[in-house]
């Protein structure tokens, strides 16, 4: 980050605005929402700025800026239309260690003004770091439309009740669980509907009946094939509620970053011949964390119930009566196929699709080859990179034609996606030339021929 996102309490620290035109006017409107005294220095002043000065009793010095103008100020805004003047103001501000914003010159700014969504005391700030103010304002407009105006009243209610809730629920986990239930439930809806008195009464009743111990829960979340935009709304909501995030090797780091900042992150990834935590230990970890009253997000690449061993984890939770939720994710087969332009079924090519795993056991892959080689179907093979040569050889040995189309997709839906197109006869060689890395997915069937017509995302050209 070029700028650290923080909110500053100005209090009674004087703010200096140098300039009296339209830009200065916009900054003054923001400053006037605070309690800080404001000093304006400008040779010429627009009627709008003059009106604000008169209406709010601001200090106004209608002359050129002087070095002594910064004395007693805690913040400076240089809003003149002269670069040399702004640069001189910047040097003086630095000399006195006073934070300064030079409008439209990010390189000279100690701080910048974000685009704000004001639901005081709730404020949402959006910034592009000065790269594109128009984009930041566009995003602010999107948030404005989504965020009801009465969220400010909801924040005020939470502020009033903060001390009583803390006294009633001294345990931090129990307190957080209480607030999550309140702010996402019918009491919050009452505030948003304008029934604040009813909401406050209901909140007090809920507090009086609250238990001292928090109830833990596990969320088994499918993180999809990689692209964070493919998460479901429910997956994102539960991930941001979690106290603990347990994640696998296949989960995109950008998805993990969507979790709460204070959430504990535990890597339980599994790579070939390298298991950070064996499955029984992962099961026990989920149990222990939930029993301690925590909300646990178990992130698994793709869909947790498709080669994700999610069923085993759920069985262990059910045996002990631990609450859980399952959030399906887009499985790798769907993500890889869609982003590589290879439909898994097609009226002219395949009327069925089969998912299998291609991992080696004792250097062998034990699959029903006779069934897999049947025509007019698509076969998708997970975890088959290491055994690719053996897979292609077995297909051919059991009757599949050597020129049957086949593809392998690396890290689909991400910026590292690569697609290699070939046949059963040459795909292993092409894969070696492309130096692909796991995770990959193999797709075999005539639907692969559609890649050249339908691909829209692939970052690597198909190989003949």
JSON list of C-alpha atoms in Angstrom, two decimals, residues 130-311:
[
{"chain": "A", "resi": 130, "resn": "UNK", "atom": "CA", "xyz": [-4.41, 9.02, -6.13]},
{"chain": "A", "resi": 131, "resn": "UNK", "atom": "CA", "xyz": [-4.17, 6.71, -9.16]},
{"chain": "A", "resi": 132, "resn": "UNK", "atom": "CA", "xyz": [-7.79, 7.15, -10.26]},
{"chain": "A", "resi": 133, "resn": "UNK", "atom": "CA", "xyz": [-10.08, 9.39, -8.20]},
{"chain": "A", "resi": 134, "resn": "UNK", "atom": "CA", "xyz": [-12.89, 8.78, -10.71]},
{"chain": "A", "resi": 135, "resn": "UNK", "atom": "CA", "xyz": [-12.74, 5.03, -10.07]},
{"chain": "A", "resi": 136, "resn": "UNK", "atom": "CA", "xyz": [-12.82, 5.63, -6.30]},
{"chain": "A", "resi": 137, "resn": "UNK", "atom": "CA", "xyz": [-15.88, 7.86, -6.67]},
{"chain": "A", "resi": 138, "resn": "UNK", "atom": "CA", "xyz": [-17.58, 5.23, -8.84]},
{"chain": "A", "resi": 139, "resn": "UNK", "atom": "CA", "xyz": [-17.00, 2.57, -6.19]},
{"chain": "A", "resi": 140, "resn": "UNK", "atom": "CA", "xyz": [-18.30, 4.95, -3.54]},
{"chain": "A", "resi": 141, "resn": "UNK", "atom": "CA", "xyz": [-21.51, 5.36, -5.54]},
{"chain": "A", "resi": 142, "resn": "UNK", "atom": "CA", "xyz": [-21.89, 1.56, -5.66]},
{"chain": "A", "resi": 143, "resn": "UNK", "atom": "CA", "xyz": [-21.47, 1.34, -1.88]},
{"chain": "A", "resi": 144, "resn": "UNK", "atom": "CA", "xyz": [-23.85, 4.29, -1.34]},
{"chain": "A", "resi": 145, "resn": "UNK", "atom": "CA", "xyz": [-26.56, 2.39, -3.20]},
{"chain": "A", "resi": 146, "resn": "UNK", "atom": "CA", "xyz": [-25.95, -0.77, -1.18]},
{"chain": "A", "resi": 147, "resn": "UNK", "atom": "CA", "xyz": [-25.60, 0.75, 2.31]},
{"chain": "A", "resi": 148, "resn": "UNK", "atom": "CA", "xyz": [-28.94, 1.92, 3.82]},
{"chain": "A", "resi": 149, "resn": "UNK", "atom": "CA", "xyz": [-28.94, 5.43, 5.24]},
{"chain": "A", "resi": 150, "resn": "UNK", "atom": "CA", "xyz": [-30.00, 4.21, 8.70]},
{"chain": "A", "resi": 151, "resn": "UNK", "atom": "CA", "xyz": [-26.79, 2.24, 9.24]},
{"chain": "A", "resi": 152, "resn": "UNK", "atom": "CA", "xyz": [-25.64, 5.31, 11.17]},
{"chain": "A", "resi": 153, "resn": "UNK", "atom": "CA", "xyz": [-28.48, 4.80, 13.68]},
{"chain": "A", "resi": 154, "resn": "UNK", "atom": "CA", "xyz": [-27.53, 1.14, 13.97]},
{"chain": "A", "resi": 155, "resn": "UNK", "atom": "CA", "xyz": [-23.95, 2.14, 14.78]},
{"chain": "A", "resi": 156, "resn": "UNK", "atom": "CA", "xyz": [-25.23, 4.65, 17.39]},
{"chain": "A", "resi": 157, "resn": "UNK", "atom": "CA", "xyz": [-27.31, 1.94, 19.03]},
{"chain": "A", "resi": 158, "resn": "UNK", "atom": "CA", "xyz": [-24.28, -0.34, 19.19]},
{"chain": "A", "resi": 159, "resn": "UNK", "atom": "CA", "xyz": [-22.30, 2.55, 20.68]},
{"chain": "A", "resi": 160, "resn": "UNK", "atom": "CA", "xyz": [-24.88, 3.11, 23.44]},
{"chain": "A", "resi": 161, "resn": "UNK", "atom": "CA", "xyz": [-25.03, -0.58, 24.28]},
{"chain": "A", "resi": 162, "resn": "UNK", "atom": "CA", "xyz": [-21.31, -1.28, 24.07]},
{"chain": "A", "resi": 163, "resn": "UNK", "atom": "CA", "xyz": [-20.59, -0.82, 27.78]},
{"chain": "A", "resi": 164, "resn": "UNK", "atom": "CA", "xyz": [-23.62, -2.84, 29.04]},
{"chain": "A", "resi": 165, "resn": "UNK", "atom": "CA", "xyz": [-22.80, -5.69, 26.65]},
{"chain": "A", "resi": 166, "resn": "UNK", "atom": "CA", "xyz": [-19.17, -5.72, 27.76]},
{"chain": "A", "resi": 167, "resn": "UNK", "atom": "CA", "xyz": [-20.24, -5.83, 31.40]},
{"chain": "A", "resi": 168, "resn": "UNK", "atom": "CA", "xyz": [-22.73, -8.64, 30.79]},
{"chain": "A", "resi": 169, "resn": "UNK", "atom": "CA", "xyz": [-20.41, -10.60, 28.50]},
{"chain": "A", "resi": 170, "resn": "UNK", "atom": "CA", "xyz": [-16.81, -10.12, 29.64]},
{"chain": "A", "resi": 171, "resn": "UNK", "atom": "CA", "xyz": [-15.62, -12.99, 27.44]},
{"chain": "A", "resi": 172, "resn": "UNK", "atom": "CA", "xyz": [-14.52, -11.54, 24.10]},
{"chain": "A", "resi": 173, "resn": "UNK", "atom": "CA", "xyz": [-15.66, -14.54, 22.04]},
{"chain": "A", "resi": 174, "resn": "UNK", "atom": "CA", "xyz": [-19.11, -14.53, 23.61]},
{"chain": "A", "resi": 175, "resn": "UNK", "atom": "CA", "xyz": [-19.38, -10.79, 23.08]},
{"chain": "A", "resi": 176, "resn": "UNK", "atom": "CA", "xyz": [-18.43, -11.03, 19.42]},
{"chain": "A", "resi": 177, "resn": "UNK", "atom": "CA", "xyz": [-20.93, -13.83, 18.85]},
{"chain": "A", "resi": 178, "resn": "UNK", "atom": "CA", "xyz": [-23.64, -11.73, 20.53]},
{"chain": "A", "resi": 179, "resn": "UNK", "atom": "CA", "xyz": [-22.97, -8.70, 18.33]},
{"chain": "A", "resi": 180, "resn": "UNK", "atom": "CA", "xyz": [-22.81, -10.79, 15.15]},
{"chain": "A", "resi": 181, "resn": "UNK", "atom": "CA", "xyz": [-26.23, -12.19, 15.97]},
{"chain": "A", "resi": 182, "resn": "UNK", "atom": "CA", "xyz": [-27.66, -8.75, 16.73]},
{"chain": "A", "resi": 183, "resn": "UNK", "atom": "CA", "xyz": [-26.19, -6.91, 13.73]},
{"chain": "A", "resi": 184, "resn": "UNK", "atom": "CA", "xyz": [-27.26, -9.57, 11.23]},
{"chain": "A", "resi": 185, "resn": "UNK", "atom": "CA", "xyz": [-30.69, -10.36, 12.67]},
{"chain": "A", "resi": 186, "resn": "UNK", "atom": "CA", "xyz": [-34.17, -8.93, 13.22]},
{"chain": "A", "resi": 187, "resn": "UNK", "atom": "CA", "xyz": [-33.02, -6.29, 15.72]},
{"chain": "A", "resi": 188, "resn": "UNK", "atom": "CA", "xyz": [-30.86, -4.65, 13.07]},
{"chain": "A", "resi": 189, "resn": "UNK", "atom": "CA", "xyz": [-33.77, -4.87, 10.64]},
{"chain": "A", "resi": 190, "resn": "UNK", "atom": "CA", "xyz": [-35.95, -2.96, 13.12]},
{"chain": "A", "resi": 191, "resn": "UNK", "atom": "CA", "xyz": [-33.40, -0.11, 13.19]},
{"chain": "A", "resi": 192, "resn": "UNK", "atom": "CA", "xyz": [-33.19, -0.02, 9.40]},
{"chain": "A", "resi": 193, "resn": "UNK", "atom": "CA", "xyz": [-36.99, 0.15, 9.29]},
{"chain": "A", "resi": 194, "resn": "UNK", "atom": "CA", "xyz": [-36.95, 3.20, 11.57]},
{"chain": "A", "resi": 195, "resn": "UNK", "atom": "CA", "xyz": [-38.16, 1.43, 14.75]},
{"chain": "A", "resi": 196, "resn": "UNK", "atom": "CA", "xyz": [-35.20, 2.30, 16.96]},
{"chain": "A", "resi": 197, "resn": "UNK", "atom": "CA", "xyz": [-37.07, 2.16, 20.29]},
{"chain": "A", "resi": 198, "resn": "UNK", "atom": "CA", "xyz": [-38.39, -1.33, 19.55]},
{"chain": "A", "resi": 199, "resn": "UNK", "atom": "CA", "xyz": [-34.90, -2.40, 18.50]},
{"chain": "A", "resi": 200, "resn": "UNK", "atom": "CA", "xyz": [-33.27, -1.08, 21.68]},
{"chain": "A", "resi": 201, "resn": "UNK", "atom": "CA", "xyz": [-35.85, -2.81, 23.85]},
{"chain": "A", "resi": 202, "resn": "UNK", "atom": "CA", "xyz": [-35.33, -6.10, 21.98]},
{"chain": "A", "resi": 203, "resn": "UNK", "atom": "CA", "xyz": [-31.56, -5.72, 22.29]},
{"chain": "A", "resi": 204, "resn": "UNK", "atom": "CA", "xyz": [-31.81, -5.28, 26.06]},
{"chain": "A", "resi": 205, "resn": "UNK", "atom": "CA", "xyz": [-34.01, -8.36, 26.30]},
{"chain": "A", "resi": 206, "resn": "UNK", "atom": "CA", "xyz": [-31.56, -10.36, 24.20]},
{"chain": "A", "resi": 207, "resn": "UNK", "atom": "CA", "xyz": [-28.71, -9.23, 26.43]},
{"chain": "A", "resi": 208, "resn": "UNK", "atom": "CA", "xyz": [-30.58, -10.19, 29.59]},
{"chain": "A", "resi": 209, "resn": "UNK", "atom": "CA", "xyz": [-31.16, -13.68, 28.20]},
{"chain": "A", "resi": 210, "resn": "UNK", "atom": "CA", "xyz": [-27.70, -14.12, 26.72]},
{"chain": "A", "resi": 211, "resn": "UNK", "atom": "CA", "xyz": [-25.53, -17.02, 27.76]},
{"chain": "A", "resi": 212, "resn": "UNK", "atom": "CA", "xyz": [-22.01, -16.46, 29.02]},
{"chain": "A", "resi": 213, "resn": "UNK", "atom": "CA", "xyz": [-20.51, -19.14, 26.82]},
{"chain": "A", "resi": 214, "resn": "UNK", "atom": "CA", "xyz": [-20.19, -18.87, 23.06]},
{"chain": "A", "resi": 215, "resn": "UNK", "atom": "CA", "xyz": [-21.21, -21.72, 20.80]},
{"chain": "A", "resi": 216, "resn": "UNK", "atom": "CA", "xyz": [-18.58, -22.82, 18.31]},
{"chain": "A", "resi": 217, "resn": "UNK", "atom": "CA", "xyz": [-19.36, -23.82, 14.73]},
{"chain": "A", "resi": 218, "resn": "UNK", "atom": "CA", "xyz": [-17.52, -25.06, 11.65]},
{"chain": "A", "resi": 219, "resn": "UNK", "atom": "CA", "xyz": [-18.08, -23.71, 8.13]},
{"chain": "A", "resi": 220, "resn": "UNK", "atom": "CA", "xyz": [-16.90, -26.12, 5.44]},
{"chain": "A", "resi": 221, "resn": "UNK", "atom": "CA", "xyz": [-16.41, -23.71, 2.55]},
{"chain": "A", "resi": 222, "resn": "UNK", "atom": "CA", "xyz": [-15.63, -24.49, -1.06]},
{"chain": "A", "resi": 223, "resn": "UNK", "atom": "CA", "xyz": [-13.08, -21.88, -2.14]},
{"chain": "A", "resi": 224, "resn": "UNK", "atom": "CA", "xyz": [-13.53, -22.64, -5.84]},
{"chain": "A", "resi": 225, "resn": "UNK", "atom": "CA", "xyz": [-10.79, -23.13, -8.43]},
{"chain": "A", "resi": 226, "resn": "UNK", "atom": "CA", "xyz": [-8.83, -19.96, -7.63]},
{"chain": "A", "resi": 227, "resn": "UNK", "atom": "CA", "xyz": [-10.47, -16.74, -8.79]},
{"chain": "A", "resi": 228, "resn": "UNK", "atom": "CA", "xyz": [-11.81, -14.93, -5.67]},
{"chain": "A", "resi": 229, "resn": "UNK", "atom": "CA", "xyz": [-14.73, -13.56, -7.72]},
{"chain": "A", "resi": 230, "resn": "UNK", "atom": "CA", "xyz": [-16.08, -17.11, -8.00]},
{"chain": "A", "resi": 231, "resn": "UNK", "atom": "CA", "xyz": [-16.81, -17.35, -4.26]},
{"chain": "A", "resi": 232, "resn": "UNK", "atom": "CA", "xyz": [-20.48, -17.47, -3.35]},
{"chain": "A", "resi": 233, "resn": "UNK", "atom": "CA", "xyz": [-22.03, -14.68, -1.26]},
{"chain": "A", "resi": 234, "resn": "UNK", "atom": "CA", "xyz": [-22.55, -17.13, 1.58]},
{"chain": "A", "resi": 235, "resn": "UNK", "atom": "CA", "xyz": [-18.93, -18.29, 1.44]},
{"chain": "A", "resi": 236, "resn": "UNK", "atom": "CA", "xyz": [-17.70, -14.71, 1.74]},
{"chain": "A", "resi": 237, "resn": "UNK", "atom": "CA", "xyz": [-20.09, -13.87, 4.58]},
{"chain": "A", "resi": 238, "resn": "UNK", "atom": "CA", "xyz": [-19.15, -16.89, 6.68]},
{"chain": "A", "resi": 239, "resn": "UNK", "atom": "CA", "xyz": [-15.44, -16.46, 5.95]},
{"chain": "A", "resi": 240, "resn": "UNK", "atom": "CA", "xyz": [-15.60, -12.92, 7.31]},
{"chain": "A", "resi": 241, "resn": "UNK", "atom": "CA", "xyz": [-17.38, -14.13, 10.47]},
{"chain": "A", "resi": 242, "resn": "UNK", "atom": "CA", "xyz": [-14.80, -16.79, 11.28]},
{"chain": "A", "resi": 243, "resn": "UNK", "atom": "CA", "xyz": [-12.41, -16.59, 14.24]},
{"chain": "A", "resi": 244, "resn": "UNK", "atom": "CA", "xyz": [-10.14, -19.26, 12.72]},
{"chain": "A", "resi": 245, "resn": "UNK", "atom": "CA", "xyz": [-9.40, -20.06, 9.07]},
{"chain": "A", "resi": 246, "resn": "UNK", "atom": "CA", "xyz": [-8.02, -23.53, 8.28]},
{"chain": "A", "resi": 247, "resn": "UNK", "atom": "CA", "xyz": [-6.96, -23.65, 4.63]},
{"chain": "A", "resi": 248, "resn": "UNK", "atom": "CA", "xyz": [-5.51, -26.04, 2.08]},
{"chain": "A", "resi": 249, "resn": "UNK", "atom": "CA", "xyz": [-2.67, -25.77, -0.41]},
{"chain": "A", "resi": 250, "resn": "UNK", "atom": "CA", "xyz": [-5.08, -25.21, -3.30]},
{"chain": "A", "resi": 251, "resn": "UNK", "atom": "CA", "xyz": [-6.74, -22.12, -1.80]},
{"chain": "A", "resi": 252, "resn": "UNK", "atom": "CA", "xyz": [-5.72, -18.88, -3.51]},
{"chain": "A", "resi": 253, "resn": "UNK", "atom": "CA", "xyz": [-3.94, -16.55, -1.01]},
{"chain": "A", "resi": 254, "resn": "UNK", "atom": "CA", "xyz": [-6.17, -13.70, -2.23]},
{"chain": "A", "resi": 255, "resn": "UNK", "atom": "CA", "xyz": [-9.17, -15.60, -0.85]},
{"chain": "A", "resi": 256, "resn": "UNK", "atom": "CA", "xyz": [-7.52, -16.05, 2.54]},
{"chain": "A", "resi": 257, "resn": "UNK", "atom": "CA", "xyz": [-6.97, -12.28, 2.65]},
{"chain": "A", "resi": 258, "resn": "UNK", "atom": "CA", "xyz": [-10.76, -11.81, 2.58]},
{"chain": "A", "resi": 259, "resn": "UNK", "atom": "CA", "xyz": [-10.97, -13.22, 6.12]},
{"chain": "A", "resi": 260, "resn": "UNK", "atom": "CA", "xyz": [-11.19, -10.97, 9.16]},
{"chain": "A", "resi": 261, "resn": "UNK", "atom": "CA", "xyz": [-7.86, -9.31, 9.91]},
{"chain": "A", "resi": 262, "resn": "UNK", "atom": "CA", "xyz": [-7.78, -10.69, 13.45]},
{"chain": "A", "resi": 263, "resn": "UNK", "atom": "CA", "xyz": [-8.75, -14.24, 12.45]},
{"chain": "A", "resi": 264, "resn": "UNK", "atom": "CA", "xyz": [-6.20, -16.95, 13.20]},
{"chain": "A", "resi": 265, "resn": "UNK", "atom": "CA", "xyz": [-4.89, -18.58, 10.02]},
{"chain": "A", "resi": 266, "resn": "UNK", "atom": "CA", "xyz": [-3.80, -22.23, 10.10]},
{"chain": "A", "resi": 267, "resn": "UNK", "atom": "CA", "xyz": [-2.23, -23.90, 7.06]},
{"chain": "A", "resi": 268, "resn": "UNK", "atom": "CA", "xyz": [-3.30, -27.52, 6.73]},
{"chain": "A", "resi": 269, "resn": "UNK", "atom": "CA", "xyz": [-2.34, -27.91, 3.09]},
{"chain": "A", "resi": 270, "resn": "UNK", "atom": "CA", "xyz": [-1.64, -31.16, 1.35]},
{"chain": "A", "resi": 271, "resn": "UNK", "atom": "CA", "xyz": [0.76, -31.53, -1.52]},
{"chain": "A", "resi": 272, "resn": "UNK", "atom": "CA", "xyz": [2.00, -34.73, -3.10]},
{"chain": "A", "resi": 273, "resn": "UNK", "atom": "CA", "xyz": [4.07, -36.62, -0.51]},
{"chain": "A", "resi": 274, "resn": "UNK", "atom": "CA", "xyz": [3.98, -33.57, 1.78]},
{"chain": "A", "resi": 275, "resn": "UNK", "atom": "CA", "xyz": [1.11, -33.40, 4.27]},
{"chain": "A", "resi": 276, "resn": "UNK", "atom": "CA", "xyz": [1.40, -30.53, 6.74]},
{"chain": "A", "resi": 277, "resn": "UNK", "atom": "CA", "xyz": [-1.36, -32.11, 8.84]},
{"chain": "A", "resi": 278, "resn": "UNK", "atom": "CA", "xyz": [-2.67, -35.68, 8.34]},
{"chain": "A", "resi": 279, "resn": "UNK", "atom": "CA", "xyz": [-6.44, -35.88, 7.92]},
{"chain": "A", "resi": 280, "resn": "UNK", "atom": "CA", "xyz": [-7.14, -37.20, 11.45]},
{"chain": "A", "resi": 281, "resn": "UNK", "atom": "CA", "xyz": [-5.25, -34.24, 12.91]},
{"chain": "A", "resi": 282, "resn": "UNK", "atom": "CA", "xyz": [-7.24, -31.81, 10.74]},
{"chain": "A", "resi": 283, "resn": "UNK", "atom": "CA", "xyz": [-10.47, -33.39, 11.98]},
{"chain": "A", "resi": 284, "resn": "UNK", "atom": "CA", "xyz": [-9.32, -33.03, 15.59]},
{"chain": "A", "resi": 285, "resn": "UNK", "atom": "CA", "xyz": [-8.21, -29.43, 15.00]},
{"chain": "A", "resi": 286, "resn": "UNK", "atom": "CA", "xyz": [-11.69, -28.47, 13.80]},
{"chain": "A", "resi": 287, "resn": "UNK", "atom": "CA", "xyz": [-13.23, -30.21, 16.81]},
{"chain": "A", "resi": 288, "resn": "UNK", "atom": "CA", "xyz": [-10.92, -28.54, 19.33]},
{"chain": "A", "resi": 289, "resn": "UNK", "atom": "CA", "xyz": [-11.40, -25.04, 17.92]},
{"chain": "A", "resi": 290, "resn": "UNK", "atom": "CA", "xyz": [-15.19, -25.36, 17.75]},
{"chain": "A", "resi": 291, "resn": "UNK", "atom": "CA", "xyz": [-15.36, -26.78, 21.28]},
{"chain": "A", "resi": 292, "resn": "UNK", "atom": "CA", "xyz": [-13.49, -23.74, 22.54]},
{"chain": "A", "resi": 293, "resn": "UNK", "atom": "CA", "xyz": [-16.34, -21.58, 21.25]},
{"chain": "A", "resi": 294, "resn": "UNK", "atom": "CA", "xyz": [-14.76, -20.40, 18.00]},
{"chain": "A", "resi": 295, "resn": "UNK", "atom": "CA", "xyz": [-16.27, -20.08, 14.54]},
{"chain": "A", "resi": 296, "resn": "UNK", "atom": "CA", "xyz": [-14.02, -22.05, 12.21]},
{"chain": "A", "resi": 297, "resn": "UNK", "atom": "CA", "xyz": [-13.88, -21.58, 8.44]},
{"chain": "A", "resi": 298, "resn": "UNK", "atom": "CA", "xyz": [-12.49, -24.72, 6.79]},
{"chain": "A", "resi": 299, "resn": "UNK", "atom": "CA", "xyz": [-11.44, -23.54, 3.33]},
{"chain": "A", "resi": 300, "resn": "UNK", "atom": "CA", "xyz": [-10.97, -26.20, 0.69]},
{"chain": "A", "resi": 301, "resn": "UNK", "atom": "CA", "xyz": [-10.05, -25.69, -2.96]},
{"chain": "A", "resi": 302, "resn": "UNK", "atom": "CA", "xyz": [-12.87, -26.34, -5.41]},
{"chain": "A", "resi": 303, "resn": "UNK", "atom": "CA", "xyz": [-15.88, -28.03, -3.83]},
{"chain": "A", "resi": 304, "resn": "UNK", "atom": "CA", "xyz": [-15.41, -29.74, -0.45]},
{"chain": "A", "resi": 305, "resn": "UNK", "atom": "CA", "xyz": [-17.48, -32.77, -1.47]},
{"chain": "A", "resi": 306, "resn": "UNK", "atom": "CA", "xyz": [-15.67, -33.45, -4.77]},
{"chain": "A", "resi": 307, "resn": "UNK", "atom": "CA", "xyz": [-12.34, -35.13, -3.97]},
{"chain": "A", "resi": 308, "resn": "UNK", "atom": "CA", "xyz": [-12.03, -32.78, -1.00]},
{"chain": "A", "resi": 309, "resn": "UNK", "atom": "CA", "xyz": [-12.55, -35.27, 1.86]},
{"chain": "A", "resi": 310, "resn": "UNK", "atom": "CA", "xyz": [-15.19, -32.94, 3.22]},
{"chain": "A", "resi": 311, "resn": "UNK", "atom": "CA", "xyz": [-17.40, -35.87, 4.10]}
]
